């Protein structure tokens, strides 16, 4: 949808293509920094502002990415390679500057350059805002994936939305979460390039008309729609020291020219402005739920906006290369759908191919089913996305027709496979019948894809045997597992330079791109000297975290860096069982109060995470953590023995500090509920030991590191299922004196003396025989295992050995491994080496 003024003139290509080389020496960065600081930003030696220094430095570094970006894209074009597209409503990128330096291999040079200018690089780095365009695991996974794709030189592009407001910032007032909008673009974003020339038009509303075309074929037309423009903003994604720079393309909603105000009659002015604002609202804000929030019209608009803009973009690119012949399209393109959120891309691709490009249903379906692949991220049935047929008919009439068309053919296929089994049809149907008809997005995603994957072994197995059982029976070949990972660049090399350089000193630096190399650290676990260095690095990280907390939050806090750092950071959710953690803390407190403190191991428990603003119980859990923290930390009997802290505004940049300082990683979800988890991997990689249930990727972590180096507790998924129906938490409490005292403290309002009754709903939820998360069932096993943790921690040498072995065996959990598996099983792309200058 390029408007004229952006496409009419072209610069002289021979003049443009020969640019002077950008130096990579210290002086080159000093010179460029000065240029930007003084000439572009208009600052001088009297301005003391790490922000503007950061802007100037970022621009100097961005310049170095541009040439590589251009060369990479040219390489892809020249080779006419097959390409992948990662479609995601969330890309939780965090900060960019230090990662760009790491991947360009210029961290030391730039640090020195800044130092010479009297500027502390850390100060610049820490004033960059996080790009918080995601909720949690799924969004951060997308960010790690595109880092790995670039580092593996795969021609993959990320497509997402450029939300004006990212994940809200969290503050704690009187122990409660308070949300503030995150206007992350307020001071601009030096890393993005607006590309008006690649805008596309997106339809909403209106109705469908049909007619016969010149060949007598029936054609459908979506008319009378209110259109919105999608304008792309591109961010460069550098690979690790390999010359590749891929693209993350985020769409912003802009009103079309029809909203041009002078075209409206004077009388319509206010309505015209309102309509313009409504159009631009589409990309205003990220939905802050990490499980689905069904039915919200704006969310559906966002999803369709992403799908339609991205597909139009890929098709426009295709046509620019090959014209309107789509016969080889599926050989050259592949879309990975990050959960069902962008799965409306399936009917949208059908629509574009049929209505705009004239393909038949069968031709379009063949292409769609050969290019779409779907990743599932949840086992909670209540989190599966559904949209009312009514809403879809009103907002996306042509899309709804196509979904009905897909379902009719799919139902016929099922009826052929299982003749006479009406129940199967009902279970499998994309349309759920009932009071209100709904579209089951997961069913649409499975029916329209050639690949369906879960994100950890157990998760995939449970999908096949439970949630998607019938689909698995019908199409077993579509199902596969892709255990998640995290990028070792950000999550070890970048965030923990001290540990990284110790590792490199021992085994060389190839681990940064082949994390299985970490296995070579194993023998050093027996080396006293190495253990001491390892321990000193962990100790220094703990002290840094204490300072960071003191800086940011509580000034006078007694926070003992010698203590066992016990960390649970993740979204607040009942299934993740932050409550179980709190019950244990209260139990420790009770032991201190009773004088049961022989051989005590001082412990600092840190809990961080955001609650969805509408999730009342989750917010109550935050309040409880803060109240318990308040009582315990103020009690002189407790002193240094126990500290409980709630870490406000947990986010990517916070985790970069926290994970280096963790001794113990809490992964305590109810078995069968956490699809994978990825925080568990970051913590393991940085030498934390996991206390965890047999859930998600914990199972594979334990397999890798061995049972001796993992604290396992709790019921298995099978035992959880078997318990349902006769779970009796009251009987368990009755039989367990420790638990009884904990519950008694809670019920006696020990932590809410002046706020009567506020925790009643929380207490009742865990005492209820229908508690789906069975918190009480795992209490005894958890507490006993925490005792084993203390025994292990008391023996510092033993603990350090376990810590080293955890890091040494974390090689599997690199997204490089994950992405290689996606590529060999699903995408089948050829790596594209880029010529380096
Ligand atoms: C859906 C509809 C409307 C509004 C919001 C949503 C929505 C948004 C985000 C639904 C789900 C999410 C995010 C889910 C998520 O982060 N899941 C996590 O994915 C990780 C990566 O695979 C896993 O490691 C975690 O186990 C899983 O919980």
Coordinates of N, CA and C and ligand atoms in Angstrom, one line a residue, residues 90 135-139 141 287 289-294 299 303 339 341 376-378 383 385 387 455 484 575-576 673-678, ligand 1:
X90 N 3.9 -11.4 20.8 CA 4.8 -10.9 21.8 C 6.3 -11.1 21.4
X135 N 4.5 -10.8 27.9 CA 4.0 -11.1 29.2 C 5.1 -11.8 30.0
X136 N 5.6 -12.9 29.4 CA 6.5 -13.8 30.1 C 7.1 -14.8 29.2
X137 N 7.0 -16.1 29.5 CA 7.7 -17.1 28.8 C 7.5 -17.1 27.3
X138 N 6.3 -17.0 26.9 CA 6.1 -17.1 25.4 C 6.7 -16.0 24.7
X139 N 6.7 -14.8 25.2 CA 7.2 -13.6 24.6 C 8.8 -13.6 24.6
X141 N 10.6 -16.3 24.9 CA 11.0 -17.4 24.0 C 11.2 -16.9 22.5
X287 N -2.0 -6.7 25.8 CA -2.8 -7.3 26.9 C -2.0 -8.0 27.9
X289 N -2.2 -10.3 30.1 CA -2.5 -11.6 30.7 C -1.6 -12.6 30.1
X290 N -1.2 -13.6 31.0 CA -0.3 -14.6 30.4 C -1.1 -15.9 30.2
X291 N -2.4 -15.8 30.5 CA -3.3 -16.9 30.0 C -4.4 -16.1 29.3
X292 N -5.3 -16.8 28.6 CA -6.1 -16.1 27.6 C -7.1 -15.2 28.3
X293 N -7.4 -14.2 27.7 CA -8.6 -13.3 28.1 C -9.5 -13.4 26.9
X294 N -10.6 -14.2 27.0 CA -11.4 -14.4 25.9 C -12.4 -13.3 25.6
X299 N -8.6 -7.3 21.2 CA -7.6 -8.3 21.1 C -7.7 -9.1 19.8
X303 N -5.0 -9.4 16.7 CA -4.5 -10.7 16.2 C -4.7 -10.7 14.6
X339 N 1.8 -20.0 19.5 CA 0.5 -20.3 20.1 C -0.7 -19.9 19.1
X341 N -2.5 -17.4 19.1 CA -2.7 -15.9 19.0 C -2.7 -15.4 17.5
X376 N 2.0 -25.1 20.6 CA 1.2 -24.9 21.7 C 2.0 -24.6 23.0
X377 N 1.5 -23.7 23.8 CA 2.2 -23.3 25.1 C 1.5 -23.6 26.4
X378 N 0.3 -24.2 26.3 CA -0.4 -24.4 27.5 C -1.2 -25.7 27.6
X383 N -7.3 -22.0 29.3 CA -6.5 -21.0 28.6 C -6.6 -21.1 27.1
X385 N -7.9 -20.5 23.5 CA -8.6 -19.4 22.9 C -9.8 -19.8 22.2
X387 N -13.3 -17.7 20.2 CA -13.9 -16.4 19.8 C -15.3 -16.6 19.4
X455 N 6.2 -27.9 24.0 CA 7.4 -27.2 24.3 C 8.3 -27.9 25.3
X484 N 11.9 -26.3 24.8 CA 12.3 -24.9 24.8 C 13.8 -24.7 25.2
X575 N -1.2 -21.9 39.6 CA -0.6 -23.2 39.2 C 0.9 -23.2 39.5
X576 N 1.5 -22.0 39.5 CA 3.0 -21.9 39.7 C 3.3 -22.0 41.2
X673 N 1.1 -29.0 34.8 CA 0.5 -27.7 34.5 C 1.5 -26.7 33.8
X674 N 2.8 -26.8 34.1 CA 3.7 -25.8 33.4 C 4.2 -26.5 32.1
X675 N 3.8 -25.8 31.0 CA 4.2 -26.5 29.7 C 5.7 -26.8 29.7
X676 N 6.5 -25.8 30.0 CA 7.9 -26.0 29.9 C 8.6 -25.3 31.1
X677 N 8.5 -23.9 31.1 CA 9.3 -23.1 31.9 C 10.6 -22.8 31.2
X678 N 11.1 -21.6 31.4 CA 12.4 -21.2 30.8 C 13.3 -20.5 31.8
Ligands
LIG1 C1 -4.5 -14.7 25.0 C2 -5.7 -14.1 24.7 C3 -6.0 -12.9 25.1 C4 -5.1 -12.2 25.9 C5 -3.9 -12.8 26.3 C6 -3.6 -14.1 25.8 C7 -2.3 -14.7 26.2 C8 -1.1 -14.0 26.3 C9 0.0 -14.6 26.7 C10 -2.3 -16.1 26.5 C11 -1.1 -16.7 26.9 C12 0.1 -15.9 27.0 C13 1.4 -16.5 27.4 C14 1.6 -17.7 27.7 C15 2.9 -18.2 28.1 O1 3.8 -17.4 28.4 N1 3.1 -19.5 28.3 C16 4.4 -20.0 28.7 O2 5.1 -20.3 27.5 C17 6.5 -20.6 27.9 C18 7.2 -20.8 26.6 O3 6.8 -21.9 25.9 C19 6.5 -21.9 28.7 O4 7.8 -22.1 29.1 C20 5.6 -21.8 29.9 O5 5.5 -23.0 30.6 C21 4.2 -21.3 29.5 O6 3.4 -21.1 30.7

